[in-house]
Short mmCIF file of C-alpha atoms and ligand atoms in Angstrom, two decimals:
data_model
loop_
_atom_site.label_atom_id
_atom_site.label_comp_id
_atom_site.label_asym_id
_atom_site.label_seq_id
_atom_site.Cartn_x
_atom_site.Cartn_y
_atom_site.Cartn_z
CA MET A 1 -0.10 21.98 0.73
CA SER A 2 -3.21 23.40 2.18
CA GLN A 3 -3.03 25.83 5.10
CA GLU A 4 -6.57 26.37 6.09
CA PRO A 5 -7.03 28.86 8.83
CA TYR A 6 -8.58 27.99 12.16
CA TYR A 7 -9.59 29.88 15.19
CA ARG A 8 -9.88 27.57 18.09
CA ASP A 9 -7.07 26.83 20.62
CA THR A 10 -7.18 23.13 20.28
CA TRP A 11 -5.32 20.87 17.77
CA ALA A 12 -4.29 17.34 17.13
CA GLU A 13 -0.67 17.15 15.90
CA ILE A 14 0.16 14.39 13.55
CA ASN A 15 3.78 13.57 13.41
CA LEU A 16 4.38 12.35 9.65
CA SER A 17 7.94 11.60 10.49
CA ASN A 18 6.77 9.02 13.00
CA ILE A 19 4.63 7.40 10.35
CA ASP A 20 7.69 7.25 8.08
CA PHE A 21 9.71 5.74 11.13
CA ASN A 22 6.94 3.06 11.83
CA ILE A 23 6.60 1.89 8.23
CA LYS A 24 10.39 1.65 8.01
CA GLN A 25 10.65 -0.48 11.16
CA LEU A 26 8.16 -3.04 9.63
CA ARG A 27 9.85 -2.79 6.21
CA ASN A 28 13.13 -3.91 7.82
CA ARG A 29 11.33 -6.80 9.58
CA LEU A 30 9.42 -8.20 6.65
CA LYS A 31 10.84 -10.37 3.94
CA GLU A 32 12.04 -8.13 1.11
CA GLU A 33 9.49 -9.61 -1.26
CA THR A 34 6.47 -8.72 1.02
CA GLY A 35 4.52 -5.67 -0.09
CA ILE A 36 2.63 -3.28 2.37
CA TYR A 37 -0.93 -1.93 2.22
CA ALA A 38 -1.26 1.10 4.37
CA VAL A 39 -4.70 0.82 6.08
CA VAL A 40 -6.12 4.33 6.01
CA LYS A 41 -9.71 3.72 6.49
CA ALA A 42 -11.83 5.91 8.91
CA ASN A 43 -9.91 8.95 7.92
CA GLY A 44 -6.65 7.18 8.47
CA TYR A 45 -7.75 6.03 11.97
CA GLY A 46 -8.52 9.69 12.70
CA HIS A 47 -5.11 10.88 11.62
CA GLY A 48 -6.14 12.23 8.23
CA ASP A 49 -6.42 9.81 5.26
CA ILE A 50 -4.98 11.76 2.37
CA GLN A 51 -1.99 12.96 4.47
CA ILE A 52 -1.23 9.50 5.87
CA ALA A 53 -1.82 7.75 2.52
CA GLU A 54 0.74 10.17 0.84
CA GLN A 55 3.34 9.89 3.70
CA ALA A 56 2.90 5.99 3.65
CA LEU A 57 3.48 5.72 -0.15
CA GLU A 58 6.51 7.86 0.19
CA SER A 59 7.68 5.77 3.17
CA GLY A 60 7.62 2.38 1.34
CA ALA A 61 4.00 1.20 1.38
CA ASP A 62 2.92 -0.14 -2.00
CA ARG A 63 -0.84 0.14 -1.90
CA LEU A 64 -3.76 1.51 0.19
CA ALA A 65 -6.80 -0.19 1.79
CA VAL A 66 -9.90 1.51 3.01
CA SER A 67 -13.34 0.16 4.20
CA LEU A 68 -15.74 2.38 2.08
CA LEU A 69 -15.87 3.26 -1.54
CA ASP A 70 -16.43 6.87 -0.70
CA GLU A 71 -13.07 6.74 1.28
CA ALA A 72 -11.39 5.32 -1.89
CA ILE A 73 -12.85 7.88 -4.08
CA LYS A 74 -11.82 10.73 -1.85
CA LEU A 75 -8.21 9.45 -2.14
CA ARG A 76 -8.47 9.16 -5.96
CA ARG A 77 -9.88 12.73 -6.25
CA SER A 78 -6.90 14.00 -4.21
CA GLY A 79 -4.72 12.66 -6.93
CA ILE A 80 -3.45 9.41 -5.49
CA ASN A 81 -2.71 6.94 -8.26
CA ALA A 82 -1.56 3.98 -6.08
CA PRO A 83 -3.78 0.76 -6.18
CA ILE A 84 -6.72 1.17 -3.69
CA LEU A 85 -8.70 -1.60 -2.15
CA VAL A 86 -12.06 -1.34 -0.53
CA MET A 87 -12.11 -4.15 2.17
CA GLY A 88 -15.72 -3.80 3.00
CA TRP A 89 -18.78 -4.82 1.19
CA ILE A 90 -20.05 -2.33 -1.31
CA ARG A 91 -23.46 -2.30 -3.01
CA PRO A 92 -23.49 -4.20 -6.52
CA GLN A 93 -24.73 -1.08 -8.28
CA ASP A 94 -21.61 0.85 -7.01
CA ALA A 95 -19.28 -1.33 -8.69
CA ILE A 96 -19.50 0.75 -11.77
CA ALA A 97 -18.11 3.75 -9.86
CA ALA A 98 -15.47 1.52 -8.38
CA SER A 99 -14.21 0.44 -11.78
CA GLU A 100 -14.41 4.16 -13.10
CA TYR A 101 -12.18 5.13 -10.30
CA ASP A 102 -9.98 2.10 -10.67
CA VAL A 103 -10.60 0.85 -7.16
CA ALA A 104 -10.53 -2.86 -6.25
CA VAL A 105 -13.40 -4.22 -4.62
CA THR A 106 -13.94 -7.02 -2.17
CA VAL A 107 -16.23 -9.85 -3.25
CA PHE A 108 -17.49 -13.05 -1.52
CA GLN A 109 -21.09 -13.64 -2.86
CA LYS A 110 -21.81 -15.04 -6.17
CA GLU A 111 -25.18 -13.22 -6.27
CA TRP A 112 -23.18 -9.87 -5.88
CA LEU A 113 -21.33 -10.59 -9.20
CA GLU A 114 -24.57 -11.69 -10.90
CA GLN A 115 -26.07 -8.23 -10.16
CA ILE A 116 -23.31 -6.17 -11.81
CA GLU A 117 -24.43 -4.42 -14.92
CA THR A 118 -21.29 -5.48 -16.90
CA GLU A 119 -22.24 -3.48 -19.89
CA LYS A 120 -21.74 -0.38 -17.86
CA LEU A 121 -18.16 -1.27 -16.72
CA LYS A 122 -15.90 1.21 -18.41
CA ASN A 123 -12.65 -0.64 -16.97
CA PRO A 124 -12.10 -4.07 -15.74
CA LEU A 125 -13.46 -4.64 -12.19
CA LYS A 126 -10.62 -5.55 -9.99
CA ILE A 127 -11.83 -8.34 -7.51
CA HIS A 128 -10.36 -9.35 -4.27
CA MET A 129 -12.03 -12.49 -3.00
CA LYS A 130 -12.45 -12.43 0.79
CA TRP A 131 -11.98 -15.74 2.58
CA ASP A 132 -13.47 -16.05 6.07
CA THR A 133 -10.90 -18.27 7.84
CA GLY A 134 -12.22 -17.60 11.24
CA MET A 135 -13.09 -14.00 11.76
CA GLY A 136 -16.67 -14.70 11.10
CA ARG A 137 -17.39 -11.23 9.61
CA ILE A 138 -17.44 -11.45 5.72
CA GLY A 139 -16.02 -13.96 3.27
CA ILE A 140 -16.46 -17.31 1.73
CA ARG A 141 -15.89 -20.36 4.02
CA THR A 142 -16.07 -23.23 1.70
CA THR A 143 -14.49 -24.44 -1.68
CA ASP A 144 -17.96 -24.74 -3.10
CA GLU A 145 -18.55 -20.94 -2.49
CA MET A 146 -15.13 -20.32 -4.07
CA ASP A 147 -16.02 -22.24 -7.20
CA GLU A 148 -19.30 -20.51 -7.73
CA ILE A 149 -17.44 -17.27 -7.52
CA LEU A 150 -14.72 -18.26 -9.75
CA GLN A 151 -17.42 -19.40 -12.39
CA GLU A 152 -18.98 -15.99 -12.23
CA ILE A 153 -15.72 -14.28 -12.65
CA ASN A 154 -14.99 -16.51 -15.65
CA LYS A 155 -18.18 -15.49 -17.39
CA HIS A 156 -17.12 -11.93 -17.99
CA PRO A 157 -13.82 -10.65 -19.36
CA ASP A 158 -14.07 -7.44 -17.41
CA PHE A 159 -14.05 -9.32 -14.06
CA LYS A 160 -10.49 -9.68 -12.95
CA LEU A 161 -9.49 -11.70 -10.02
CA ASP A 162 -6.48 -9.73 -8.60
CA ALA A 163 -6.23 -11.15 -5.08
CA ILE A 164 -7.66 -13.28 -2.34
CA PHE A 165 -7.48 -12.13 1.24
CA THR A 166 -8.38 -13.17 4.78
CA HIS A 167 -8.28 -11.37 8.22
CA PHE A 168 -6.92 -12.78 11.46
CA ALA A 169 -9.06 -12.37 14.73
CA THR A 170 -6.43 -13.10 17.33
CA ALA A 171 -3.02 -12.32 15.83
CA ASP A 172 -2.37 -9.88 18.56
CA GLU A 173 -2.86 -12.56 21.27
CA GLU A 174 0.12 -14.47 22.94
CA GLU A 175 -1.87 -17.60 22.46
CA THR A 176 -1.42 -18.62 18.95
CA ALA A 177 -3.68 -21.68 18.49
CA TYR A 178 -6.61 -19.84 16.83
CA PHE A 179 -4.17 -17.91 14.52
CA LEU A 180 -2.65 -21.10 13.49
CA LYS A 181 -5.98 -22.56 12.76
CA GLN A 182 -6.98 -19.66 10.55
CA GLU A 183 -3.67 -20.11 8.78
CA ARG A 184 -4.40 -23.79 8.20
CA ARG A 185 -7.79 -22.87 6.69
CA LEU A 186 -6.28 -20.34 4.52
CA ASP A 187 -3.73 -22.95 3.25
CA GLU A 188 -6.52 -25.54 2.51
CA LEU A 189 -8.55 -22.90 0.56
CA LEU A 190 -5.30 -21.85 -1.32
CA ASN A 191 -4.61 -25.52 -2.25
CA HIS A 192 -7.94 -25.66 -3.75
CA LEU A 193 -7.57 -22.36 -5.69
CA GLN A 194 -4.21 -23.49 -7.06
CA LYS A 195 -5.89 -26.53 -8.46
CA VAL A 196 -8.78 -24.73 -10.09
CA TRP A 197 -7.40 -21.32 -11.03
CA PRO A 198 -4.45 -21.36 -13.37
CA GLU A 199 -3.69 -17.56 -13.22
CA ASP A 200 -1.61 -15.84 -10.66
CA VAL A 201 -3.35 -14.07 -7.91
CA ASP A 202 -1.91 -12.09 -4.97
CA ILE A 203 -2.57 -13.15 -1.46
CA HIS A 204 -2.75 -10.83 1.58
CA SER A 205 -3.44 -11.72 5.17
CA GLY A 206 -1.54 -10.27 7.99
CA ASN A 207 -2.57 -7.12 10.01
CA SER A 208 -0.19 -5.22 12.18
CA ALA A 209 0.02 -7.98 14.82
CA ALA A 210 0.54 -10.84 12.35
CA SER A 211 3.09 -8.90 10.07
CA MET A 212 5.22 -7.69 13.06
CA ARG A 213 5.19 -10.99 15.02
CA PHE A 214 5.32 -13.53 12.18
CA PRO A 215 6.97 -11.65 9.33
CA GLU A 216 8.34 -14.93 7.72
CA ARG A 217 4.82 -16.46 7.42
CA MET A 218 3.31 -13.54 5.52
CA LYS A 219 2.16 -13.88 1.96
CA GLN A 220 2.60 -11.37 -0.91
CA PHE A 221 1.08 -8.40 0.95
CA ILE A 222 0.34 -7.45 4.52
CA ARG A 223 -2.11 -4.78 5.81
CA PHE A 224 -0.57 -2.42 8.17
CA GLY A 225 -3.03 -0.27 10.21
CA ILE A 226 -2.62 0.45 13.81
CA SER A 227 1.10 0.09 14.19
CA MET A 228 1.74 2.41 11.22
CA TYR A 229 0.15 5.02 13.49
CA GLY A 230 2.61 4.06 16.26
CA MET A 231 0.37 1.98 18.52
CA TYR A 232 0.67 -1.59 19.53
CA PRO A 233 -2.38 -3.76 18.57
CA SER A 234 -2.54 -5.22 22.16
CA GLY A 235 -0.95 -5.38 25.40
CA ASP A 236 0.54 -8.68 24.48
CA VAL A 237 2.19 -7.38 21.49
CA LYS A 238 3.37 -4.21 23.40
CA ARG A 239 5.12 -6.42 25.96
CA GLU A 240 6.65 -8.60 22.98
CA LYS A 241 7.61 -5.30 21.12
CA PRO A 242 8.63 -6.90 17.73
CA ILE A 243 9.62 -3.54 16.42
CA GLU A 244 9.98 -0.05 18.00
CA LEU A 245 6.99 2.23 17.27
CA LYS A 246 6.53 5.99 17.64
CA PRO A 247 3.02 7.43 18.17
CA ALA A 248 2.05 9.88 15.45
CA PHE A 249 -1.00 11.47 17.28
CA SER A 250 -1.03 13.97 20.06
CA LEU A 251 -3.76 16.23 21.30
CA HIS A 252 -3.29 19.80 22.68
CA SER A 253 -5.07 22.80 23.93
CA HIS A 254 -4.49 25.80 26.09
CA LEU A 255 -5.89 26.93 29.41
CA ILE A 256 -8.57 29.63 28.67
CA HIS A 257 -9.48 30.35 32.22
CA VAL A 258 -7.79 29.97 35.64
CA LYS A 259 -9.28 30.64 38.98
CA LYS A 260 -8.90 30.14 42.65
CA VAL A 261 -11.94 28.46 43.97
CA PRO A 262 -12.81 28.37 47.74
CA ALA A 263 -13.39 25.15 49.56
CA GLY A 264 -16.96 23.71 49.21
CA GLU A 265 -17.70 25.05 45.66
CA SER A 266 -19.19 22.82 42.99
CA LEU A 267 -18.24 22.66 39.41
CA SER A 268 -20.00 21.83 36.12
CA TYR A 269 -23.24 20.16 35.20
CA GLY A 270 -24.81 18.20 37.95
CA ALA A 271 -22.44 19.88 40.44
CA THR A 272 -20.80 16.45 40.81
CA TYR A 273 -17.36 17.76 42.07
CA THR A 274 -17.04 19.96 45.09
CA THR A 275 -13.67 21.56 46.12
CA SER A 276 -12.43 20.13 49.44
CA GLU A 277 -10.13 22.93 49.94
CA GLU A 278 -9.10 26.13 48.21
CA GLU A 279 -8.12 24.92 44.73
CA TRP A 280 -6.82 26.24 41.38
CA ILE A 281 -9.20 25.32 38.67
CA GLY A 282 -8.41 25.64 34.99
CA THR A 283 -10.91 25.56 32.04
CA VAL A 284 -9.91 23.69 28.84
CA PRO A 285 -11.80 24.51 25.62
CA VAL A 286 -12.33 20.77 24.63
CA GLY A 287 -15.55 18.69 25.17
CA TYR A 288 -17.51 15.65 24.21
CA ALA A 289 -18.30 17.10 20.73
CA ASP A 290 -14.56 16.87 20.13
CA GLY A 291 -14.64 13.15 20.95
CA TRP A 292 -13.33 13.91 24.50
CA ILE A 293 -16.05 11.97 25.96
CA ARG A 294 -17.78 12.42 29.38
CA LYS A 295 -16.40 9.16 30.73
CA LEU A 296 -12.86 10.80 30.79
CA GLN A 297 -14.11 12.70 33.98
CA GLY A 298 -11.35 11.93 36.54
CA PHE A 299 -8.62 11.17 33.85
CA GLU A 300 -5.40 12.93 34.31
CA ILE A 301 -3.79 15.26 31.61
CA LEU A 302 -0.62 17.40 31.45
CA VAL A 303 0.04 20.99 32.28
CA ASP A 304 3.62 22.04 32.95
CA GLY A 305 4.68 18.47 32.54
CA LYS A 306 2.55 17.41 35.46
CA LYS A 307 -0.65 15.21 35.68
CA GLN A 308 -3.66 17.08 36.70
CA PRO A 309 -7.03 15.57 36.96
CA ILE A 310 -10.26 16.46 35.15
CA VAL A 311 -12.87 17.46 37.63
CA GLY A 312 -16.64 17.72 37.26
CA ARG A 313 -18.50 16.74 34.26
CA ILE A 314 -17.16 17.16 30.72
CA CYS A 315 -19.39 19.44 28.83
CA MET A 316 -19.90 19.66 24.98
CA ASP A 317 -17.13 22.05 24.48
CA GLN A 318 -15.25 22.64 27.66
CA PHE A 319 -14.12 20.91 30.92
CA MET A 320 -12.27 21.79 34.05
CA ILE A 321 -9.13 20.59 35.64
CA ARG A 322 -7.68 20.70 39.04
CA LEU A 323 -4.29 22.53 38.82
CA ASP A 324 -1.44 22.05 41.31
CA GLN A 325 -0.78 25.73 41.20
CA GLU A 326 -1.67 28.95 39.37
CA TYR A 327 -0.89 28.98 35.66
CA SER A 328 -1.39 31.63 33.10
CA ILE A 329 -4.07 31.73 30.50
CA GLY A 330 -2.64 30.21 27.35
CA SER A 331 -0.48 27.51 29.17
CA THR A 332 -0.38 24.47 26.87
CA VAL A 333 -2.55 21.44 27.96
CA THR A 334 -1.69 18.10 26.56
CA LEU A 335 -4.49 15.62 26.64
CA ILE A 336 -2.65 12.91 24.64
CA GLY A 337 1.27 13.05 24.16
CA LYS A 338 4.28 14.22 25.93
CA GLN A 339 5.17 17.23 28.07
CA LYS A 340 8.62 17.36 29.56
CA GLU A 341 9.27 13.97 31.14
CA GLU A 342 5.64 12.99 31.48
CA GLU A 343 3.41 11.23 28.83
CA VAL A 344 -0.13 10.47 28.43
CA HIS A 345 -0.30 7.64 25.97
CA MET A 346 -3.29 6.77 23.68
CA ASP A 347 -3.05 3.39 25.58
CA ASP A 348 -3.74 5.22 28.82
CA VAL A 349 -6.83 6.91 27.55
CA ALA A 350 -8.00 3.63 26.10
CA GLU A 351 -7.37 1.74 29.32
CA TYR A 352 -9.30 4.47 31.30
CA LEU A 353 -12.20 4.11 28.95
CA GLU A 354 -12.00 0.32 29.01
CA THR A 355 -11.45 0.02 25.28
CA ILE A 356 -8.72 -0.35 22.69
CA ASN A 357 -6.29 2.33 21.50
CA TYR A 358 -7.86 1.97 18.03
CA GLU A 359 -11.06 3.69 19.12
CA ILE A 360 -9.44 6.79 20.54
CA PRO A 361 -8.06 8.70 17.61
CA CYS A 362 -11.12 7.42 15.48
CA THR A 363 -13.47 9.23 17.87
CA ILE A 364 -11.58 12.63 18.05
CA SER A 365 -14.00 14.44 15.92
CA TYR A 366 -13.79 16.53 12.85
CA ARG A 367 -14.04 19.66 15.09
CA VAL A 368 -10.43 19.22 16.08
CA PRO A 369 -8.01 20.61 13.44
CA ARG A 370 -5.23 18.39 12.49
CA MET A 371 -1.69 19.94 12.27
CA TYR A 372 0.82 17.91 10.26
CA VAL A 373 4.42 18.01 11.35
CA LYS A 374 7.29 16.57 9.47
CA ASN A 375 11.02 16.81 10.35
CA GLY A 376 9.98 19.44 13.16
CA HIS A 377 8.14 21.71 10.65
CA ILE A 378 4.35 22.33 10.26
CA VAL A 379 3.71 21.28 6.62
CA GLU A 380 -0.03 21.31 6.64
CA VAL A 381 -3.13 22.37 8.74
CA GLU A 382 -6.50 20.87 8.02
CA ASN A 383 -9.66 22.21 9.63
CA ALA A 384 -12.62 20.17 8.75
CA VAL A 385 -15.26 22.32 10.50
N1 PMH B 1 -7.42 -5.68 7.29
C1 PMH B 1 -8.72 -5.62 7.62
C2 PMH B 1 -9.65 -6.41 6.84
C3 PMH B 1 -9.01 -4.75 8.69
O1 PMH B 1 -10.36 -4.76 9.01
C4 PMH B 1 -8.05 -4.16 9.56
C5 PMH B 1 -8.42 -3.32 10.69
C6 PMH B 1 -6.72 -4.14 9.06
C7 PMH B 1 -6.38 -5.01 8.02
C8 PMH B 1 -5.62 -3.49 9.82
O2 PMH B 1 -5.46 -4.04 11.10
P1 PMH B 1 -4.54 -3.40 12.17
O3 PMH B 1 -5.04 -2.00 12.43
O4 PMH B 1 -4.60 -4.31 13.39
O5 PMH B 1 -3.17 -3.42 11.68
N2 PMH B 1 -9.85 -3.37 11.12
C9 PMH B 1 -10.26 -2.99 12.31
C10 PMH B 1 -11.57 -3.22 12.65
O6 PMH B 1 -12.47 -3.69 11.76
N3 PMH B 1 -11.86 -3.00 13.85
O7 PMH B 1 -10.66 -2.58 14.35
C11 PMH B 1 -9.81 -2.67 13.45
#
């Protein structure tokens, strides 16, 4: 447990008990034999990769998935022994490092396998073949491509086909036609694989949406990302609510300055806001360099359990809010999360910014210390500055 000190008055609270809750909700919904990959790429969707990975494994996840080899190696160096998959493309020359760290890699090009300097492999290279059944991003699309890759794998005893996987593009939408089309393509490719490949390979397909909505259709493993963090993948799934979720991320600061401003005074860069009457104005030490971007001007956040609007332009490190009354310096400001009966949900921020909830915690920058809370106690503080 590291307790790095930090000296700023802003922090993200990451509730590990809620990660535990969310995984257990999904666990209860899945078939018993379905395994779970905890998706902890992008620093655990901004929540902290090592902390979330450790919690997820303790709560019933079996394996970890990231996007970059660097992310996988960071987890390994932290002492995590669970299987780790890199779901993105890595450079062929980096396969050696992947095998050294016992990290499984994603493969979908025969040329990629041809370029591996196999004599340098110290351990077998664990391969997950990616199938593009309709996402159109990475992956093989035909049985010919599959055959070519299988031939390459057969050429070297240190190439080990551990799994095949695919990713759904629309599993979070009420309309299921495209999802079912992807499933059909997956099954067609699987039929072929079973004919030409005698060994057992794992199959993983579902993301949060597919695994929560169609648990009975899932294969050996699912890959649980956004909903592990307590967010629904879309409005459709939120309305359907296949399982209960608790958000793990909240963002807080304190008022560092409070003043009464006369009518007709302007605030912040560009003087875009002018008080229409005598107003109480508070200053919050958070800005766009923290990922609290300028487009959030006008968004309402919480002081004293009440919504208070951001006024004037958001600066790099500070912004102002219009307060309904005088508050003392040090009053807690909640930018995301609950205060008394009120809540600013990650979905509210996303909606205001015309984006998806996934993007919000990912963009809260390294400058914001992450405080980890479990069973009501602070268990770790990480300051990445
Ligand atoms: N598997 C793959 C291959 C992914 O890219 C993602 C998320 C997940 C699983 C987890 O999905 P979930 O968070 O919906 O559960 N990937 C991305 C992405 O590339 N952009 O947004 C989410």
